[in-house]
């Protein structure tokens, strides 16, 4: 590539920003084109009347600390950036129709809570946890920053991580296994089985049999080291990544929608923006979802027909209903920040509207709301199909938000009286602001039924990052996808220098 030819990254989601930051750190000329006027994609924050809302993620661990496994932390370290955090425990409360459970990072405290509900289940849960924590301990020796998505990864691992590779050997069968298999082997108690299904669903959008074991091993291991909220909200992570990108010479262009990825004779030649401007590049990385990339950014003939057809058939997790509230905080002194409410035990936890997630980050960071107030984000799955911006839209939006209000009433019984600001988001809102196909949470690729695609595509010079590539959905996973992509575009020498 000539020194004039930049690498263009379409999208400033966490996956795009991590790839961009690292490539800038490796000395590449990098331009991130973000369609929205704010960076961060699903992780962006927005401000209304003094309330700072997280649009998506709010549950984080391993953002600080010396030997964190979190790929975000590894990228921030590589860029020479850091963020401030507020640690907290219990990390959340799960509210089932029959009872509520405090979930602690500290495993002993968590087991005690489980023991109160089901003594036998608590024992079985510990066996389940031990099996997965064994895998976490083995994974710990190999930082994500040492991985790349081509065969050269073998060279790096053999050269630098032989003892850690040896530790992984007993867990090889577990790496591709589903959490459901581990659960079947260790847990009979139906209450704990539902709990495990719920924790998997919160992570991957799928229950235990659809979720891969390393994902949950990573979550259990990292959260046992403590959970933390970034001071300033999710925007603090995004801002740190943008600062790091710019510090190393990369550029972020906001309000810069890419209309088309230009391909000639099977090779990328650049991108065309919505304003007609053409940016030439031999390497383009798309952080848009696989459906958006293959359907909207490429011409059908740019991809082999069979590959395109099979990629576009990838099933997608539903979209969301969101309720963003500013509420009065008087008398809510003991409020905690994370809650999950399951309304009806006779319905599946994945049924839209049945499981509601709630985050009230101003209990940790007071600056996210005006004095005497809290900022609330509640959300639940909601199918995209059937939503249209027509005469019934407002009424449907209000009706569908009721499940979120009912969930909030489990935590704050008089929440409706406290509301000073209300914003309701539908799958249309989610798809519009995040530029995501049908507002999806991401691909529904169940363990054993397929693998998340790698960063490579059949088009020379076109790569993909984000939650429709390996390893999958969630902030740590998409940060890992950015690392895998960036590392695959430099030589082993550059990688090991950074390590
Ligand atoms: C409600 C919700 C709660 C969540 N909670 C958590 C949590 O607590 N913890 C956790 O770890 N994960 C959580 N997640 C998941 C996590 O937020 C996502 O998996 C992750 O942020 C997705 O990042 P990404 O890199 O795939 O890209 P995205 O966030 O999808 O960003 C892609 C970017 O590309 C841009 N773009 C798309 N098309 C174009 C174009 N043509 N031109 C220019 N730009 C374009 C978009 O505008 C967007 O900014 C949550 C997600 C949601 C929705």
Coordinates of C-alpha atoms and ligand atoms in Angstrom, one line a residue:
X1 CA 0.0 0.0 0.0
X2 CA 1.3 3.5 -0.8
X3 CA 1.9 5.8 2.1
X4 CA -1.0 8.0 0.7
X5 CA -3.5 5.2 0.8
X6 CA -5.4 5.2 4.1
X7 CA -7.2 2.4 5.7
X8 CA -10.9 3.3 5.9
X9 CA -13.1 2.1 8.7
X10 CA -16.8 2.3 8.2
X11 CA -18.4 2.9 11.6
X12 CA -17.2 4.0 15.0
X13 CA -18.7 1.2 17.1
X14 CA -16.4 -0.2 19.7
X15 CA -15.2 -2.8 17.1
X16 CA -14.4 -0.1 14.6
X17 CA -12.7 2.2 17.1
X18 CA -10.5 -0.7 18.5
X19 CA -9.4 -1.7 15.0
X20 CA -8.8 1.9 14.0
X21 CA -6.9 2.8 17.2
X22 CA -4.6 -0.2 17.0
X23 CA -3.9 0.3 13.3
X24 CA -3.1 4.0 14.0
X25 CA -0.8 2.7 16.8
X26 CA 0.9 0.4 14.3
X27 CA 1.6 3.5 12.2
X28 CA -1.1 3.2 9.6
X29 CA -3.0 6.1 8.2
X30 CA -6.5 5.6 9.4
X31 CA -9.8 7.3 8.6
X32 CA -13.0 6.3 10.5
X33 CA -16.2 7.4 8.7
X34 CA -19.1 7.4 11.1
X35 CA -22.6 8.1 9.8
X36 CA -24.0 9.4 13.1
X37 CA -22.9 12.7 14.5
X38 CA -21.8 10.9 17.7
X39 CA -19.2 8.1 17.9
X40 CA -19.7 4.8 19.7
X41 CA -22.5 3.0 17.8
X42 CA -24.5 0.9 20.3
X43 CA -22.3 2.2 23.1
X44 CA -22.8 5.9 22.5
X45 CA -24.4 8.1 25.2
X46 CA -26.7 11.1 24.6
X47 CA -27.7 14.1 26.8
X48 CA -31.2 15.5 27.3
X49 CA -32.0 18.2 29.8
X50 CA -29.0 17.4 32.0
X51 CA -29.5 13.6 31.9
X52 CA -26.7 11.6 30.4
X53 CA -28.2 8.4 28.9
X54 CA -26.4 5.2 27.9
X55 CA -28.0 4.1 24.7
X56 CA -27.0 0.5 25.2
X57 CA -24.3 -1.2 27.3
X58 CA -23.8 -0.3 31.0
X59 CA -22.4 -3.5 32.5
X60 CA -18.7 -3.7 32.5
X61 CA -15.8 -5.5 34.2
X62 CA -12.0 -5.5 33.7
X63 CA -11.8 -1.9 32.5
X64 CA -9.0 -1.2 34.9
X65 CA -6.5 -3.4 36.8
X66 CA -3.1 -4.8 35.8
X67 CA -3.9 -8.2 34.5
X68 CA -7.4 -7.6 33.0
X69 CA -8.4 -10.0 30.3
X70 CA -10.9 -7.5 28.9
X71 CA -9.8 -6.7 25.3
X72 CA -11.0 -3.1 25.7
X73 CA -8.4 -2.6 28.5
X74 CA -5.7 -4.1 26.3
X75 CA -6.5 -1.7 23.5
X76 CA -6.6 1.3 25.9
X77 CA -3.2 0.2 27.3
X78 CA -1.8 0.0 23.8
X79 CA -3.1 3.5 23.0
X80 CA -1.8 4.9 26.3
X81 CA -5.3 5.7 27.5
X82 CA -7.2 4.9 30.6
X83 CA -10.6 5.7 32.2
X84 CA -11.8 6.2 35.7
X85 CA -14.3 3.7 37.1
X86 CA -16.5 3.2 40.1
X87 CA -16.5 -0.4 41.5
X88 CA -19.7 -1.8 43.0
X89 CA -21.2 -5.0 44.4
X90 CA -23.8 -6.6 44.3
X91 CA -23.5 -6.3 40.5
X92 CA -27.3 -6.6 40.1
X93 CA -30.6 -8.1 41.3
X94 CA -32.6 -10.6 39.4
X95 CA -36.4 -10.4 40.1
X96 CA -38.4 -13.5 39.4
X97 CA -42.1 -13.6 40.0
X98 CA -41.6 -15.7 43.2
X99 CA -38.4 -14.1 44.6
X100 CA -35.5 -11.7 44.1
X101 CA -31.8 -12.6 44.2
X102 CA -28.8 -10.3 44.7
X103 CA -26.0 -11.3 42.4
X104 CA -22.6 -10.6 43.8
X105 CA -19.2 -10.5 42.0
X106 CA -17.8 -12.2 45.1
X107 CA -18.5 -16.0 44.4
X108 CA -18.9 -16.9 48.1
X109 CA -21.5 -14.2 48.6
X110 CA -23.3 -15.2 45.4
X111 CA -23.4 -18.9 46.5
X112 CA -24.8 -17.8 49.9
X113 CA -27.7 -16.0 48.1
X114 CA -28.4 -19.1 46.0
X115 CA -28.2 -21.4 49.0
X116 CA -31.0 -19.4 50.6
X117 CA -33.3 -20.3 47.7
X118 CA -32.0 -23.8 46.8
X119 CA -29.3 -25.5 48.8
X120 CA -28.8 -28.4 46.3
X121 CA -29.0 -25.9 43.4
X122 CA -26.3 -23.8 45.0
X123 CA -23.9 -26.8 45.2
X124 CA -24.6 -27.7 41.6
X125 CA -24.0 -24.1 40.5
X126 CA -20.6 -24.2 42.1
X127 CA -19.7 -27.3 40.1
X128 CA -20.9 -25.6 36.9
X129 CA -18.9 -22.5 37.8
X130 CA -15.7 -24.5 38.6
X131 CA -15.7 -26.2 35.2
X132 CA -16.0 -22.9 33.4
X133 CA -13.6 -21.0 35.7
X134 CA -11.0 -23.7 34.8
X135 CA -11.3 -22.7 31.2
X136 CA -11.1 -19.0 32.2
X137 CA -7.9 -19.7 34.1
X138 CA -6.4 -21.5 31.1
X139 CA -7.5 -18.6 28.7
X140 CA -6.0 -16.0 31.0
X141 CA -2.4 -16.8 29.9
X142 CA -3.0 -15.6 26.3
X143 CA -3.9 -11.9 25.9
X144 CA -6.3 -11.1 23.0
X145 CA -3.7 -8.7 21.8
X146 CA -1.6 -11.7 20.9
X147 CA -4.2 -13.1 18.5
X148 CA -4.8 -12.5 14.8
X149 CA -7.1 -14.2 12.4
X150 CA -4.7 -15.9 10.0
X151 CA -2.4 -18.9 10.3
X152 CA 0.4 -16.7 11.7
X153 CA -1.4 -16.8 15.0
X154 CA 0.1 -20.3 15.5
X155 CA 3.6 -18.8 15.1
X156 CA 2.9 -16.1 17.8
X157 CA 1.4 -18.6 20.2
X158 CA 4.2 -21.2 19.8
X159 CA 6.9 -18.5 20.1
X160 CA 5.5 -16.8 23.2
X161 CA 2.7 -18.7 24.9
X162 CA 3.7 -22.4 24.8
X163 CA 3.1 -23.0 28.6
X164 CA -0.3 -21.3 28.3
X165 CA -1.2 -23.4 25.2
X166 CA -0.4 -26.5 27.2
X167 CA -2.8 -25.3 30.0
X168 CA -5.6 -25.0 27.4
X169 CA -5.2 -28.6 26.2
X170 CA -7.6 -30.2 28.8
X171 CA -10.2 -27.6 27.9
X172 CA -10.1 -28.0 24.1
X173 CA -13.4 -29.8 23.9
X174 CA -15.0 -27.1 26.0
X175 CA -13.9 -24.3 23.7
X176 CA -16.5 -25.1 21.1
X177 CA -19.0 -26.6 23.5
X178 CA -22.2 -24.9 24.6
X179 CA -22.8 -23.8 28.1
X180 CA -25.9 -26.0 27.9
X181 CA -23.6 -29.1 27.8
X182 CA -21.7 -28.0 30.9
X183 CA -25.1 -27.3 32.6
X184 CA -26.5 -30.7 31.6
X185 CA -23.4 -32.4 33.1
X186 CA -23.5 -30.5 36.4
X187 CA -26.9 -28.9 37.2
X188 CA -30.3 -30.7 37.7
X189 CA -32.0 -28.1 39.8
X190 CA -34.6 -26.4 37.6
X191 CA -34.3 -23.1 39.4
X192 CA -30.6 -22.9 38.8
X193 CA -31.0 -24.1 35.2
X194 CA -33.3 -21.1 34.5
X195 CA -30.8 -18.8 36.2
X196 CA -28.1 -20.0 33.9
X197 CA -30.3 -19.7 30.9
X198 CA -31.1 -16.1 32.0
X199 CA -27.4 -15.2 32.4
X200 CA -26.6 -16.6 29.0
X201 CA -29.5 -14.8 27.5
X202 CA -28.3 -11.5 29.0
X203 CA -24.9 -12.1 27.4
X204 CA -25.5 -13.6 24.0
X205 CA -29.3 -13.2 23.4
X206 CA -29.6 -17.0 23.4
X207 CA -30.1 -19.5 26.3
X208 CA -27.5 -21.9 27.6
X209 CA -27.6 -24.4 24.8
X210 CA -27.1 -21.6 22.3
X211 CA -24.2 -19.9 24.0
X212 CA -20.6 -20.9 23.7
X213 CA -18.8 -21.9 26.9
X214 CA -15.8 -19.5 26.6
X215 CA -18.1 -16.5 26.5
X216 CA -19.6 -17.4 29.9
X217 CA -16.3 -18.6 31.3
X218 CA -14.9 -15.2 30.5
X219 CA -17.9 -13.4 32.0
X220 CA -17.8 -15.5 35.3
X221 CA -14.1 -15.1 35.6
X222 CA -13.9 -11.4 34.9
X223 CA -16.9 -10.5 37.1
X224 CA -15.4 -12.5 40.0
X225 CA -12.6 -9.9 39.9
X226 CA -15.1 -7.1 40.4
X227 CA -17.6 -5.0 38.4
X228 CA -17.2 -1.4 37.6
X229 CA -19.0 1.5 35.9
X230 CA -17.0 4.1 33.9
X231 CA -17.2 7.6 35.3
X232 CA -19.1 9.6 32.7
X233 CA -21.0 6.5 31.4
X234 CA -20.3 4.4 28.3
X235 CA -19.3 7.7 26.5
X236 CA -16.1 7.6 28.7
X237 CA -14.9 4.4 27.0
X238 CA -15.8 5.8 23.5
X239 CA -14.1 9.1 24.2
X240 CA -10.9 7.3 25.5
X241 CA -10.8 5.2 22.3
X242 CA -11.3 8.3 20.1
X243 CA -8.6 10.2 22.0
X244 CA -6.2 7.3 21.5
X245 CA -7.1 7.1 17.8
X246 CA -6.4 10.8 17.3
X247 CA -3.3 10.8 19.5
X248 CA -1.7 8.2 17.1
X249 CA -2.7 10.2 14.0
X250 CA -6.0 8.6 13.1
X251 CA -9.0 10.6 12.0
X252 CA -12.6 10.4 12.9
X253 CA -15.2 11.9 10.5
X254 CA -18.6 12.2 12.0
X255 CA -21.8 12.6 10.0
X256 CA -20.0 10.8 7.3
X257 CA -22.3 8.1 5.8
X258 CA -20.7 5.6 3.5
X259 CA -23.0 4.9 0.6
X260 CA -21.0 2.2 -1.2
X261 CA -17.8 0.2 -0.9
X262 CA -16.1 0.4 -4.3
X263 CA -14.9 -2.9 -5.7
X264 CA -13.1 -3.5 -9.0
X265 CA -12.1 -7.0 -10.2
X266 CA -12.6 -8.5 -6.8
X267 CA -10.5 -5.9 -5.0
X268 CA -11.5 -2.9 -2.8
X269 CA -10.6 0.5 -4.3
X270 CA -12.3 2.8 -1.8
X271 CA -15.7 4.1 -0.6
X272 CA -18.2 6.5 -1.9
X273 CA -19.8 8.8 0.7
X274 CA -23.4 10.0 0.7
X275 CA -22.3 13.5 -0.3
X276 CA -20.7 12.0 -3.4
X277 CA -17.1 12.2 -2.2
X278 CA -14.9 9.3 -3.1
X279 CA -12.1 8.1 -0.8
X280 CA -9.6 5.8 -2.3
X281 CA -8.2 3.0 -0.2
X282 CA -6.8 -0.5 -0.8
X283 CA -8.1 -1.6 2.6
X284 CA -11.6 -1.0 3.9
X285 CA -12.9 -2.4 7.2
X286 CA -16.7 -2.4 7.7
X287 CA -18.0 -2.1 11.3
X288 CA -21.6 -2.2 9.9
X289 CA -23.5 -5.4 10.5
X290 CA -23.0 -8.3 8.0
X291 CA -26.5 -7.6 6.6
X292 CA -25.9 -3.9 6.2
X293 CA -22.5 -4.5 4.7
X294 CA -23.5 -7.2 2.2
X295 CA -27.0 -5.8 1.4
X296 CA -26.5 -2.0 1.4
X297 CA -22.8 -1.3 0.9
X298 CA -21.9 -3.7 -1.8
X299 CA -23.4 -4.5 -5.1
X300 CA -24.8 -8.1 -5.3
X301 CA -22.3 -9.0 -8.0
X302 CA -19.3 -8.0 -5.8
X303 CA -19.7 -11.2 -3.7
X304 CA -19.8 -14.8 -4.8
X305 CA -23.5 -15.5 -5.1
X306 CA -23.5 -18.6 -2.8
X307 CA -21.4 -16.8 -0.1
X308 CA -23.7 -13.8 -0.2
X309 CA -26.9 -15.9 0.0
X310 CA -25.6 -18.0 2.9
X311 CA -24.3 -14.9 4.8
X312 CA -27.6 -13.0 4.4
X313 CA -29.5 -16.1 5.7
X314 CA -27.8 -15.7 9.1
X315 CA -30.6 -15.5 11.7
X316 CA -30.8 -12.2 13.8
X317 CA -31.7 -11.7 17.4
X318 CA -34.7 -9.4 17.8
X319 CA -34.5 -5.6 18.3
X320 CA -35.5 -3.7 21.4
X321 CA -38.1 -1.4 23.2
X322 CA -36.2 1.2 25.2
X323 CA -37.5 3.4 28.0
X324 CA -35.1 6.3 28.9
X325 CA -36.4 8.2 32.0
X326 CA -35.3 11.1 34.2
X327 CA -36.9 10.6 37.6
X328 CA -37.0 12.4 40.9
X329 CA -34.7 10.6 43.4
X330 CA -36.1 11.7 46.8
X331 CA -36.4 8.8 49.2
X332 CA -34.6 6.3 46.9
X333 CA -31.4 6.2 49.1
X334 CA -30.9 2.4 48.9
X335 CA -31.5 2.1 45.2
X336 CA -29.0 -0.2 43.3
X337 CA -28.0 0.2 39.7
X338 CA -28.7 -3.0 37.8
X339 CA -31.9 -5.1 37.8
X340 CA -33.4 -7.8 35.6
X341 CA -37.1 -8.5 35.9
X342 CA -38.7 -11.7 34.6
X343 CA -42.5 -11.1 34.6
X344 CA -43.9 -14.5 34.0
X345 CA -42.4 -17.9 34.9
X346 CA -44.8 -19.7 32.6
X347 CA -43.4 -17.9 29.6
X348 CA -39.9 -18.4 28.1
X349 CA -37.4 -15.8 29.3
X350 CA -36.6 -15.0 25.7
X351 CA -40.3 -14.0 24.9
X352 CA -40.3 -10.3 23.9
X353 CA -41.4 -8.2 26.9
X354 CA -41.0 -11.0 29.5
X355 CA -37.4 -10.2 30.6
X356 CA -36.6 -6.6 31.2
X357 CA -33.2 -5.1 31.8
X358 CA -32.9 -2.0 34.0
X359 CA -29.9 0.2 34.5
X360 CA -29.7 3.3 36.8
X361 CA -26.1 4.4 36.5
X362 CA -26.6 7.7 38.5
X363 CA -26.6 5.6 41.7
X364 CA -22.8 5.2 41.0
X365 CA -22.0 8.4 39.1
X366 CA -24.2 11.3 40.4
X367 CA -23.1 13.6 37.6
X368 CA -25.2 11.7 35.1
X369 CA -28.4 13.3 36.3
X370 CA -29.3 16.8 37.7
X371 CA -29.1 17.0 41.5
X372 CA -31.9 15.1 43.2
X373 CA -32.6 13.0 40.1
X374 CA -31.7 9.6 38.6
X375 CA -31.2 8.6 35.0
X376 CA -32.9 5.3 34.1
X377 CA -32.6 3.0 31.1
X378 CA -35.0 0.0 30.8
X379 CA -35.1 -2.3 27.7
X380 CA -36.5 -5.5 26.5
X381 CA -36.5 -7.5 23.3
X382 CA -39.1 -6.6 20.7
X383 CA -39.4 -7.9 17.1
X384 CA -38.8 -5.4 14.3
X385 CA -41.5 -6.9 12.1
X386 CA -44.8 -5.0 12.4
X387 CA -43.3 -1.6 13.3
X388 CA -44.2 1.2 10.9
X389 CA -44.1 4.9 11.3
X390 CA -47.9 5.4 10.7
X391 CA -50.9 6.8 12.6
X392 CA -50.8 4.0 15.1
X393 CA -47.1 4.3 15.9
X394 CA -47.4 6.6 19.0
X395 CA -50.2 4.5 20.6
X396 CA -48.3 1.2 19.9
X397 CA -45.1 2.7 21.3
X398 CA -46.9 3.7 24.6
X399 CA -48.6 0.3 24.9
X400 CA -45.4 -1.6 24.3
X401 CA -43.5 0.5 26.9
X402 CA -45.9 -0.7 29.6
X403 CA -44.0 -3.9 30.3
X404 CA -40.9 -1.8 31.0
X405 CA -42.9 0.4 33.4
X406 CA -44.2 -2.7 35.2
X407 CA -40.7 -4.0 35.5
X408 CA -39.5 -0.7 37.0
X409 CA -42.4 -0.7 39.5
X410 CA -40.8 -3.9 41.0
X411 CA -37.9 -1.7 41.9
X412 CA -39.5 1.8 42.4
X413 CA -43.2 1.2 43.0
X414 CA -44.2 4.9 42.4
X415 CA -41.9 5.4 39.4
X416 CA -44.6 6.8 37.2
X417 CA -45.2 9.7 39.6
X418 CA -41.5 10.5 39.6
X419 CA -40.9 10.9 35.9
X420 CA -39.7 14.3 34.7
X421 CA -38.4 13.2 31.3
X422 CA -39.6 10.2 29.2
X423 CA -38.1 9.0 25.9
X424 CA -39.5 5.8 24.4
X425 CA -37.5 4.0 21.7
X426 CA -38.8 1.3 19.4
X427 CA -37.1 -1.1 17.0
X428 CA -37.4 1.7 14.4
X429 CA -35.5 4.1 16.7
X430 CA -32.9 1.5 17.4
X431 CA -32.4 0.7 13.7
X432 CA -32.3 4.4 12.8
X433 CA -29.8 5.7 15.4
X434 CA -27.5 2.7 15.3
X435 CA -27.7 2.2 11.6
X436 CA -28.4 -1.5 12.2
X437 CA -30.3 -4.0 10.1
X438 CA -33.8 -4.3 11.7
X439 CA -32.3 -2.8 14.9
X440 CA -31.0 -6.3 15.7
X441 CA -28.9 -7.1 18.8
X442 CA -26.7 -9.2 16.5
X443 CA -26.5 -12.6 14.9
X444 CA -28.3 -15.5 16.5
X445 CA -25.6 -18.1 15.8
X446 CA -26.2 -20.9 18.3
X447 CA -23.3 -22.9 19.7
X448 CA -22.8 -26.0 17.6
X449 CA -24.9 -24.6 14.8
X450 CA -22.3 -22.5 13.2
X451 CA -19.4 -20.1 13.9
X452 CA -19.4 -16.3 13.8
X453 CA -17.6 -15.3 10.6
X454 CA -14.0 -14.2 10.7
X455 CA -12.7 -10.7 9.8
X456 CA -11.9 -11.8 6.3
X457 CA -14.3 -11.5 3.3
X458 CA -14.1 -13.0 -0.2
X459 CA -13.2 -9.4 -1.5
X460 CA -9.5 -8.6 -1.4
X461 CA -8.9 -5.7 0.9
X462 CA -12.4 -5.8 2.6
X463 CA -12.5 -6.8 6.2
X464 CA -15.2 -6.7 8.8
X465 CA -15.3 -6.1 12.6
X466 CA -18.0 -5.9 15.2
X467 CA -20.7 -8.1 16.6
X468 CA -21.4 -10.0 13.4
X469 CA -17.8 -11.3 13.4
X470 CA -15.8 -13.6 15.7
X471 CA -16.0 -13.8 18.7
X472 CA -19.5 -12.3 18.8
X473 CA -21.8 -9.8 20.6
X474 CA -20.9 -7.6 23.6
X475 CA -18.3 -4.9 24.2
X476 CA -15.4 -7.2 25.1
X477 CA -16.1 -9.4 22.1
X478 CA -16.3 -6.6 19.6
X479 CA -13.1 -5.1 21.0
X480 CA -11.5 -8.5 20.4
X481 CA -12.8 -8.5 16.8
X482 CA -11.1 -5.1 16.3
X483 CA -7.8 -6.5 17.7
X484 CA -8.0 -9.7 15.5
X485 CA -8.6 -7.5 12.4
X486 CA -5.9 -5.0 13.1
X487 CA -3.3 -7.6 14.0
X488 CA -4.1 -9.5 10.8
X489 CA -3.1 -6.4 8.8
X490 CA 0.4 -6.1 10.3
X491 CA 3.4 -8.4 10.4
X492 CA 4.2 -10.6 13.4
X493 CA 7.2 -8.4 14.3
X494 CA 5.0 -5.3 14.7
X495 CA 2.6 -7.3 16.9
X496 CA 5.2 -8.7 19.2
X497 CA 6.8 -5.3 19.5
X498 CA 3.5 -4.0 20.9
X499 CA 3.1 -7.0 23.2
Ligands
LIG1 C1 -29.6 -2.3 24.7 C2 -28.2 -2.9 24.7 C3 -27.6 -3.2 25.9 C4 -26.3 -3.8 25.9 N1 -25.7 -4.0 27.0 C5 -24.4 -4.5 27.0 C6 -23.6 -4.6 28.2 O1 -24.1 -4.2 29.3 N2 -22.3 -5.0 28.2 C7 -21.8 -5.4 27.0 O2 -20.6 -5.8 27.0 N3 -22.5 -5.3 25.8 C8 -23.7 -4.9 25.8 N4 -24.4 -4.7 24.6 C9 -23.8 -5.1 23.4 C10 -22.8 -4.2 22.8 O3 -23.2 -2.9 23.1 C11 -22.6 -4.3 21.3 O4 -22.4 -5.7 21.0 C12 -21.5 -3.6 20.7 O5 -21.4 -2.2 21.3 C13 -21.6 -3.5 19.2 O6 -20.4 -2.9 18.7 P1 -20.0 -3.0 17.2 O7 -18.6 -2.6 17.1 O8 -20.5 -4.3 16.6 O9 -20.8 -1.8 16.4 P2 -22.1 -0.9 16.5 O10 -22.2 -0.5 17.9 O11 -23.2 -1.5 15.8 O12 -21.5 0.3 15.6 C14 -21.5 0.3 14.3 C15 -21.3 1.8 13.8 O13 -21.2 1.8 12.4 C16 -21.9 2.9 11.9 N5 -22.4 2.7 10.5 C17 -23.2 1.7 10.1 N6 -23.3 1.9 8.7 C18 -22.6 2.9 8.4 C19 -22.3 3.6 7.1 N7 -22.9 3.1 6.0 N8 -21.5 4.6 7.1 C20 -20.9 5.1 8.2 N9 -21.1 4.5 9.4 C21 -22.0 3.5 9.5 C22 -23.1 3.1 12.9 O14 -23.7 4.4 12.9 C23 -22.5 2.7 14.2 O15 -21.9 3.8 14.9 C24 -25.7 -4.1 24.6 C25 -26.3 -3.8 23.4 C26 -27.6 -3.2 23.4 C27 -28.3 -2.8 22.2

